[in-house]
Amino acid sequence: MLLTSAEYLDSLRDARAVYLYGERVQDVTTHPAFRNAVRSIMRLYDTLHDPAQQELLTTVDAYGIRTHRFFAPSTSPQELLAAREAIAAWARLSYGFMGRTPEYKAAFMASLGANPEFYAPFHENALAWYKKFASRALFLNHVLVNPPVDRKKPIHEVADVFIHLVKERDDGIVVSGAKMLATGSAITHATFVAQNSSANLAKGQAEDFALVFIADMDTPGATLLCRNSYEYQALSPFDHPLSSRFDENDAVLLFDNAFIPWDNVLVYRDVEKANAFYRASGFFSCYNLQAGTRLGVKLDFMAGLFAKGIAANGTDEFRGVQVALGDVIGWRNLIWALTTTLCVDPQPGPGNSVIPKTEHAATLRLFSHRCWDEIHSIFETYLGGSPLVAPSSYKDLLNEDLRPLIERYYRGSDTSAEQRVKLFKLIWDAMGTEFGARHALYERNYSGNNEQIRLD
């Protein structure tokens, strides 16, 4: 049965090694750096048990498992469209600002159900993991990228840093090394370890690096070293309405002689298969549907924010500003149109499944990579310093001496000072805070580096 929010919360209380600010986090569900993000994910699980949303969000797969629509392989354009709507419904709960919610890696999990044979001789593992994740809608993260060190060297020459086989045992394998970027990993159930699209493992030399496996987050010897927490730093939901709720903490995943049982192994010392995984498994085509839909939801939100911002400033009737709003809406329309194309013009997948065409997925990936920089530039150009000069905190509005001044001098065109301050704090959190800057970096790079996006 699909996880409830209470079961999800309880499932995170284990022995996972998460480090932040020099200390091991004892409980991610209560720690001020993670607890609100956990609650945001809980809302997703709540929707799966809402009778009013069950038809929208769930389906019964070929194995008789009721699961989220994107966890199950699609067999027609209509099913892809239905999966897109389920993705969008979840994305709207975070306004598109949580990119690695459970259905993101469902793009991979569904491929295990549709194409377990790709992982032969570990095909039984692949199918077993599909059924396990689909039946509960479990939360998976991934690490595909090697740390940026000694990039000029072949992968097999950087064994002191990159994940590799230490030894083989009768009951599994032992691995050591690091990978990134484990976005949201501290509040997930397991991590998927593989190679990205630029992998070029050398046959006859890099077999010990040619591994694809799944590791539970509480695996002994696995450590998450997290970046600074924007949720922890947020003053209040009034001052930081997005970062206080939707911070997906990024981390580096470190393995130090960590044991991985054979049941969790999908590719073992197979260079050709490890290099081919990103495209041949179907993951590439499917994840772009989730990513594009989530970005479309985010652009819906940003178009509305921009419209409200220019209205509050009284510039919404200026011709040039209207042109800029048209640009924002144009980007929004483009991304949504591309997700529609991914659904209605698919290619045959394994078995009787269909997946988005590779060329359509690559096109969406390219324009998604460019989109956020364009949107960011429009906000900076046409809103100017408005988001920057909001009062420092909600406490300023509670000050009896300041409140009359704020009411007078911070009012908007046809809106109160309090509403205008709230609006521009929201815009600043989306664009100008450290959380906002991280999102600019994320949208530009999460799907691959600048060159690889074009080469693929």
Coordinates of C-alpha atoms in Angstrom, one line a residue:
M1 CA 0.0 0.0 0.0
L2 CA 1.2 3.5 -0.8
L3 CA 3.0 5.3 2.1
T4 CA 1.0 7.7 4.2
S5 CA 2.6 10.9 5.4
A6 CA 2.9 9.5 8.9
E7 CA 4.7 6.4 7.6
Y8 CA 7.0 8.5 5.5
L9 CA 7.9 10.6 8.6
D10 CA 8.6 7.5 10.7
S11 CA 10.7 5.9 7.9
L12 CA 13.2 8.7 8.1
R13 CA 14.0 8.0 11.8
D14 CA 16.9 5.6 11.2
A15 CA 20.7 5.5 11.5
R16 CA 21.5 7.6 8.4
A17 CA 24.7 9.6 8.8
V18 CA 23.8 13.2 7.8
Y19 CA 26.3 15.9 8.8
L20 CA 25.7 19.7 8.9
Y21 CA 27.7 22.4 10.6
G22 CA 30.2 19.9 12.0
E23 CA 27.6 17.8 13.8
R24 CA 25.7 14.6 13.0
V25 CA 22.0 15.2 12.6
Q26 CA 20.2 12.9 15.0
D27 CA 16.7 13.2 13.5
V28 CA 16.1 14.9 10.1
T29 CA 12.3 15.1 10.9
T30 CA 12.9 17.5 13.8
H31 CA 16.1 19.3 12.9
P32 CA 15.5 23.0 11.9
A33 CA 17.5 22.5 8.7
F34 CA 15.2 19.7 7.3
R35 CA 11.9 19.6 9.2
N36 CA 9.9 21.9 7.0
A37 CA 11.1 20.2 3.8
V38 CA 10.0 16.9 5.3
R39 CA 6.6 18.4 5.9
S40 CA 6.4 19.6 2.3
I41 CA 7.0 16.0 1.2
M42 CA 4.4 14.7 3.6
R43 CA 1.8 16.8 1.9
L44 CA 2.6 14.9 -1.3
Y45 CA 1.9 11.6 0.4
D46 CA -1.3 13.0 1.9
T47 CA -2.7 13.6 -1.6
L48 CA -2.2 9.9 -2.6
H49 CA -4.8 9.0 0.1
D50 CA -7.3 11.8 -0.8
P51 CA -10.3 10.2 -2.5
A52 CA -10.9 13.4 -4.5
Q53 CA -7.4 13.1 -6.0
Q54 CA -6.9 9.4 -6.4
E55 CA -8.0 9.3 -10.1
L56 CA -5.7 12.2 -10.9
L57 CA -2.7 10.9 -9.1
T58 CA -2.7 7.1 -9.2
T59 CA -3.2 4.1 -11.5
V60 CA -3.0 0.3 -11.3
D61 CA 0.0 -1.0 -13.2
A62 CA 0.5 -4.3 -15.1
Y63 CA 1.3 -6.1 -11.9
G64 CA -1.8 -5.0 -10.1
I65 CA 0.0 -2.4 -8.0
R66 CA -1.7 0.9 -7.3
T67 CA 0.9 3.6 -7.5
H68 CA 1.5 7.2 -8.6
R69 CA 0.9 7.4 -12.3
F70 CA 4.5 8.3 -13.1
F71 CA 5.9 5.4 -11.2
A72 CA 4.2 3.0 -13.6
P73 CA 5.3 2.6 -17.2
S74 CA 3.0 4.3 -19.7
T75 CA 1.6 2.3 -22.7
S76 CA 0.0 5.2 -24.7
P77 CA 0.1 8.9 -25.3
Q78 CA -3.0 9.2 -23.1
E79 CA -1.2 7.6 -20.2
L80 CA 1.8 9.9 -20.6
L81 CA -0.5 12.9 -20.6
A82 CA -2.2 11.5 -17.4
A83 CA 1.2 11.0 -15.8
R84 CA 2.1 14.6 -16.7
E85 CA -1.0 15.9 -14.9
A86 CA -0.1 13.8 -11.9
I87 CA 3.4 15.3 -11.9
A88 CA 2.0 18.8 -12.2
A89 CA -0.4 18.3 -9.4
W90 CA 2.5 17.4 -7.0
A91 CA 4.7 20.2 -8.4
R92 CA 2.0 22.8 -7.7
L93 CA 2.3 22.1 -4.0
S94 CA 5.8 23.6 -4.0
Y95 CA 5.2 26.0 -6.9
G96 CA 7.8 24.1 -8.9
F97 CA 10.6 24.9 -6.4
M98 CA 11.2 21.3 -5.3
G99 CA 12.8 19.5 -8.3
R100 CA 13.6 16.2 -6.7
T101 CA 10.3 15.0 -5.2
P102 CA 9.6 11.3 -5.3
E103 CA 8.3 11.2 -8.8
Y104 CA 11.6 12.6 -10.2
K105 CA 13.3 9.2 -9.7
A106 CA 10.1 7.5 -10.7
A107 CA 11.5 8.2 -14.2
F108 CA 14.1 5.6 -13.4
M109 CA 11.9 3.3 -11.3
A110 CA 9.4 3.0 -14.1
S111 CA 12.2 1.9 -16.4
L112 CA 13.0 -0.9 -14.0
G113 CA 9.5 -2.2 -14.4
A114 CA 9.3 -1.7 -18.2
N115 CA 12.9 -2.8 -19.0
P116 CA 14.3 -5.1 -16.3
E117 CA 16.1 -7.1 -19.1
F118 CA 18.5 -4.2 -19.6
Y119 CA 20.1 -5.1 -16.2
A120 CA 20.6 -8.8 -16.9
P121 CA 22.0 -10.8 -15.2
F122 CA 20.6 -8.6 -12.4
H123 CA 17.1 -8.3 -14.1
E124 CA 15.4 -10.0 -11.2
N125 CA 16.8 -7.3 -8.9
A126 CA 15.5 -4.6 -11.2
L127 CA 12.0 -6.0 -11.2
A128 CA 12.0 -6.6 -7.5
W129 CA 13.1 -3.0 -6.8
Y130 CA 10.4 -1.7 -9.2
K131 CA 7.7 -3.5 -7.3
K132 CA 9.0 -2.4 -4.0
F133 CA 9.1 1.3 -4.9
A134 CA 5.9 1.4 -6.9
S135 CA 3.9 -0.3 -4.2
R136 CA 4.9 2.3 -1.6
A137 CA 5.8 5.3 -3.8
L138 CA 9.1 5.4 -2.0
F139 CA 11.4 8.4 -2.2
L140 CA 14.7 7.8 -4.1
N141 CA 17.5 10.3 -4.8
H142 CA 20.5 9.8 -7.1
V143 CA 24.1 10.6 -7.6
L144 CA 25.6 10.4 -11.1
V145 CA 28.4 12.9 -11.2
N146 CA 32.0 12.4 -10.0
P147 CA 33.4 15.2 -7.8
P148 CA 35.2 18.0 -9.8
V149 CA 38.8 16.8 -9.2
D150 CA 41.4 15.6 -11.6
R151 CA 38.9 15.9 -14.5
K152 CA 41.8 15.7 -17.0
K153 CA 42.5 12.1 -15.9
P154 CA 40.6 9.0 -16.9
I155 CA 38.1 7.9 -14.2
H156 CA 40.1 4.8 -13.3
E157 CA 43.1 6.9 -12.3
V158 CA 41.2 8.8 -9.6
A159 CA 40.4 5.8 -7.3
D160 CA 41.2 7.8 -4.2
V161 CA 38.0 9.9 -4.8
F162 CA 35.6 8.3 -7.3
I163 CA 33.3 5.4 -6.3
H164 CA 34.8 2.1 -7.1
L165 CA 34.7 -1.6 -6.1
V166 CA 36.9 -2.4 -3.0
K167 CA 36.1 -6.1 -2.9
E168 CA 33.6 -8.7 -3.8
R169 CA 32.0 -10.9 -1.2
D170 CA 29.6 -13.9 -1.4
D171 CA 26.8 -11.7 -0.2
G172 CA 27.5 -8.5 -2.0
I173 CA 30.1 -5.8 -2.8
V174 CA 32.1 -3.3 -0.8
V175 CA 32.5 0.2 -2.3
S176 CA 34.3 3.4 -1.5
G177 CA 34.4 6.9 -3.0
A178 CA 32.3 10.0 -3.5
K179 CA 29.6 11.2 -5.8
M180 CA 27.4 14.2 -6.2
L181 CA 25.0 16.0 -6.2
A182 CA 22.7 14.2 -3.8
T183 CA 19.9 16.8 -3.9
G184 CA 17.3 16.2 -1.1
S185 CA 19.0 13.0 -0.1
A186 CA 18.8 13.6 3.6
I187 CA 15.1 13.1 3.6
T188 CA 14.9 10.2 1.1
H189 CA 14.7 6.4 1.5
A190 CA 17.6 5.3 -0.7
T191 CA 20.1 6.6 -3.3
F192 CA 20.6 5.4 -6.8
V193 CA 24.3 5.4 -7.9
A194 CA 25.2 5.3 -11.6
Q195 CA 27.0 7.3 -14.4
N196 CA 25.8 10.4 -16.2
S197 CA 25.5 11.0 -19.9
S198 CA 29.2 12.0 -20.2
A199 CA 30.5 8.7 -18.7
N200 CA 33.4 7.3 -20.7
L201 CA 34.6 4.4 -18.7
A202 CA 37.5 2.6 -20.5
K203 CA 37.0 -1.1 -21.1
G204 CA 39.8 -3.2 -19.7
Q205 CA 40.7 -0.5 -17.2
A206 CA 37.6 0.9 -15.4
E207 CA 35.6 -2.2 -14.6
D208 CA 35.9 -1.5 -10.9
F209 CA 34.1 1.8 -11.5
A210 CA 31.4 0.3 -13.8
L211 CA 28.8 -0.1 -11.1
V212 CA 25.1 0.7 -10.8
F213 CA 23.4 0.1 -7.5
I214 CA 20.9 1.3 -4.9
A215 CA 22.0 2.0 -1.3
D216 CA 19.6 2.6 1.6
M217 CA 20.2 5.9 3.3
D218 CA 21.2 4.2 6.6
T219 CA 23.8 2.0 4.9
P220 CA 26.8 1.7 7.3
G221 CA 29.8 3.5 5.8
A222 CA 27.6 5.9 3.8
T223 CA 27.8 9.6 4.9
L224 CA 26.0 12.7 3.6
L225 CA 28.0 15.9 3.9
C226 CA 25.4 18.7 3.4
R227 CA 25.7 22.3 2.2
N228 CA 24.6 25.3 4.1
S229 CA 20.8 25.1 5.0
Y230 CA 18.6 27.9 3.7
E231 CA 15.7 26.6 5.7
Y232 CA 17.8 26.8 8.9
Q233 CA 18.7 30.5 8.0
A234 CA 15.2 31.6 7.1
L235 CA 13.9 34.3 9.5
S236 CA 10.2 33.4 9.1
P237 CA 7.7 32.3 6.4
F238 CA 6.8 36.0 6.0
D239 CA 10.4 36.9 5.2
H240 CA 11.5 33.8 3.4
P241 CA 8.3 32.1 2.1
L242 CA 10.0 29.7 -0.2
S243 CA 13.3 28.9 1.4
S244 CA 11.6 28.3 4.8
R245 CA 9.5 25.5 3.2
F246 CA 11.1 24.1 0.1
D247 CA 14.9 23.9 0.6
E248 CA 16.1 20.6 -1.0
N249 CA 19.5 20.4 0.7
D250 CA 22.3 19.4 -1.7
A251 CA 25.0 17.0 -0.4
V252 CA 28.0 15.0 -1.4
L253 CA 27.6 11.3 -0.8
L254 CA 30.6 9.5 0.7
F255 CA 31.1 5.7 0.8
D256 CA 33.8 4.4 3.1
N257 CA 34.0 0.6 2.7
A258 CA 30.2 0.5 2.5
F259 CA 28.6 -2.9 2.0
I260 CA 26.0 -3.2 -0.8
P261 CA 24.1 -6.6 -0.9
W262 CA 23.7 -8.3 -4.3
D263 CA 20.0 -7.7 -4.2
N264 CA 20.8 -4.0 -4.6
V265 CA 23.2 -4.3 -7.5
L266 CA 22.0 -3.6 -11.1
V267 CA 25.2 -3.3 -13.0
Y268 CA 28.5 -5.0 -11.9
R269 CA 31.8 -4.4 -13.6
D270 CA 30.1 -4.0 -17.0
V271 CA 31.7 -1.0 -18.7
E272 CA 29.4 -1.0 -21.8
K273 CA 26.3 -1.2 -19.7
A274 CA 27.4 1.4 -17.2
N275 CA 28.3 3.8 -20.1
A276 CA 25.0 3.2 -21.8
F277 CA 22.6 3.4 -18.8
Y278 CA 21.7 7.1 -19.1
R279 CA 20.1 6.7 -22.5
A280 CA 19.5 3.0 -23.1
S281 CA 17.5 2.4 -19.9
G282 CA 14.9 4.9 -20.9
F283 CA 15.7 7.2 -17.9
F284 CA 16.8 10.1 -20.1
S285 CA 13.6 10.4 -22.0
C286 CA 11.4 10.0 -19.0
Y287 CA 13.1 12.3 -16.5
N288 CA 12.8 15.2 -18.9
L289 CA 9.0 14.8 -18.8
Q290 CA 9.0 15.2 -15.0
A291 CA 11.6 18.0 -15.1
G292 CA 9.8 19.9 -17.9
T293 CA 6.4 19.6 -16.2
R294 CA 7.9 20.8 -12.9
L295 CA 9.5 23.8 -14.7
G296 CA 6.2 24.6 -16.4
V297 CA 4.5 24.8 -13.1
K298 CA 7.3 27.0 -11.8
L299 CA 7.0 29.3 -14.8
D300 CA 3.2 29.6 -14.2
F301 CA 4.1 30.9 -10.8
M302 CA 6.8 33.2 -11.9
A303 CA 4.6 34.7 -14.7
G304 CA 2.0 35.5 -12.0
L305 CA 4.7 37.0 -9.7
F306 CA 6.0 39.2 -12.4
A307 CA 2.5 40.4 -13.3
K308 CA 1.8 41.2 -9.7
G309 CA 5.2 42.9 -9.3
I310 CA 4.7 45.3 -12.2
A311 CA 1.2 46.0 -11.1
A312 CA 2.3 46.9 -7.6
N313 CA 4.9 49.2 -9.1
G314 CA 2.3 50.8 -11.4
T315 CA 4.3 50.0 -14.5
D316 CA 2.0 47.3 -15.9
E317 CA 0.6 49.6 -18.6
F318 CA 4.0 50.6 -20.0
R319 CA 4.5 49.1 -23.5
G320 CA 8.1 47.8 -22.8
V321 CA 7.0 46.2 -19.5
Q322 CA 4.1 44.5 -21.3
V323 CA 6.6 43.2 -23.9
A324 CA 8.7 41.7 -21.0
L325 CA 5.6 40.0 -19.5
G326 CA 5.0 38.6 -23.0
D327 CA 8.5 37.1 -22.9
V328 CA 7.9 35.5 -19.6
I329 CA 4.6 34.0 -20.8
G330 CA 6.3 32.9 -24.0
W331 CA 8.9 30.9 -22.1
R332 CA 6.1 29.4 -20.0
N333 CA 4.1 28.4 -23.2
L334 CA 7.2 26.9 -24.8
I335 CA 8.1 24.7 -21.9
W336 CA 4.5 23.5 -21.6
A337 CA 4.2 22.9 -25.3
L338 CA 7.3 20.8 -25.3
T339 CA 6.0 18.6 -22.5
T340 CA 2.8 18.1 -24.5
T341 CA 5.0 17.0 -27.5
L342 CA 6.8 14.5 -25.2
C343 CA 3.5 12.9 -24.4
V344 CA 1.6 12.9 -27.7
D345 CA 4.5 12.0 -30.0
P346 CA 6.3 9.2 -28.1
Q347 CA 8.5 6.4 -29.3
P348 CA 8.1 2.7 -28.5
G349 CA 9.7 1.6 -25.2
P350 CA 10.5 -1.8 -23.9
G351 CA 7.7 -4.3 -24.0
N352 CA 4.4 -2.5 -24.7
S353 CA 5.5 0.7 -23.1
V354 CA 6.0 4.1 -24.7
I355 CA 8.5 6.8 -23.7
P356 CA 9.1 10.4 -24.9
K357 CA 11.1 10.5 -28.1
T358 CA 14.8 11.1 -27.3
E359 CA 15.1 14.1 -29.7
H360 CA 12.1 15.8 -28.0
A361 CA 13.5 15.2 -24.6
A362 CA 16.9 16.6 -25.6
T363 CA 15.2 19.7 -27.0
L364 CA 13.2 20.3 -23.8
R365 CA 16.5 19.8 -21.9
L366 CA 18.2 22.4 -24.0
F367 CA 15.6 25.1 -23.6
S368 CA 15.0 24.4 -20.0
H369 CA 18.7 25.0 -19.4
R370 CA 18.5 28.4 -21.0
C371 CA 15.1 29.4 -19.6
W372 CA 15.8 30.5 -16.1
D373 CA 18.6 32.9 -17.0
E374 CA 16.2 34.7 -19.3
I375 CA 13.5 34.9 -16.7
H376 CA 16.0 36.0 -14.1
S377 CA 17.2 38.8 -16.4
I378 CA 13.7 40.0 -17.0
F379 CA 12.9 40.3 -13.3
E380 CA 16.1 42.2 -12.6
T381 CA 15.6 44.5 -15.6
Y382 CA 11.9 45.5 -15.1
L383 CA 11.5 45.2 -11.3
G384 CA 14.8 46.9 -10.6
G385 CA 15.5 47.4 -6.9
S386 CA 12.0 46.8 -5.7
P387 CA 12.6 43.4 -4.3
L388 CA 15.8 44.5 -2.6
V389 CA 14.4 47.4 -0.5
A390 CA 11.7 45.6 1.4
P391 CA 11.9 46.1 5.2
S392 CA 14.4 43.8 6.9
S393 CA 11.8 41.6 8.7
Y394 CA 8.2 41.1 9.6
K395 CA 9.2 42.6 13.0
D396 CA 9.4 46.1 11.3
L397 CA 5.7 45.9 10.6
L398 CA 5.0 45.1 14.3
N399 CA 7.0 48.2 15.5
E400 CA 4.4 50.8 16.5
D401 CA 6.7 53.7 15.4
L402 CA 7.6 52.2 12.0
R403 CA 4.2 50.8 11.0
P404 CA 2.6 54.1 10.1
L405 CA 5.6 55.1 8.0
I406 CA 5.7 51.7 6.3
E407 CA 1.9 51.9 5.5
R408 CA 2.5 55.3 3.9
Y409 CA 5.8 54.9 2.0
Y410 CA 5.7 51.2 1.1
R411 CA 2.2 51.0 -0.3
G412 CA 1.8 49.7 -3.8
S413 CA -0.4 50.8 -6.6
D414 CA -3.9 49.7 -5.5
T415 CA -2.4 47.4 -2.8
S416 CA -1.5 47.8 0.9
A417 CA 2.0 48.2 2.2
E418 CA 1.9 44.8 3.9
Q419 CA 0.8 43.0 0.8
R420 CA 3.4 44.8 -1.3
V421 CA 6.2 43.9 1.2
K422 CA 5.0 40.3 1.2
L423 CA 5.0 40.2 -2.6
F424 CA 8.5 41.5 -3.0
K425 CA 9.9 39.4 -0.2
L426 CA 8.5 36.4 -2.2
I427 CA 10.1 37.6 -5.4
W428 CA 13.4 38.2 -3.7
D429 CA 13.4 34.7 -2.2
A430 CA 12.7 33.3 -5.6
M431 CA 15.5 35.3 -7.3
G432 CA 17.8 37.1 -5.0
T433 CA 18.5 35.2 -1.8
E434 CA 21.0 32.4 -1.5
F435 CA 18.0 30.0 -2.1
G436 CA 17.2 32.0 -5.2
A437 CA 20.8 31.9 -6.5
R438 CA 20.9 28.2 -5.9
H439 CA 17.8 27.7 -8.0
A440 CA 19.5 29.7 -10.8
L441 CA 22.5 27.4 -10.6
Y442 CA 20.2 24.3 -10.4
E443 CA 18.1 25.1 -13.4
R444 CA 21.2 25.8 -15.5
N445 CA 23.2 22.7 -14.5
Y446 CA 21.0 19.9 -13.0
S447 CA 20.5 18.1 -16.3
G448 CA 24.1 18.3 -17.4
N449 CA 26.9 20.8 -18.1
N450 CA 26.6 23.5 -20.8
E451 CA 28.4 21.5 -23.5
Q452 CA 27.0 18.1 -22.7
I453 CA 23.4 19.3 -23.0
R454 CA 24.2 20.3 -26.6
L455 CA 26.4 17.3 -27.5
D456 CA 23.8 14.8 -26.3

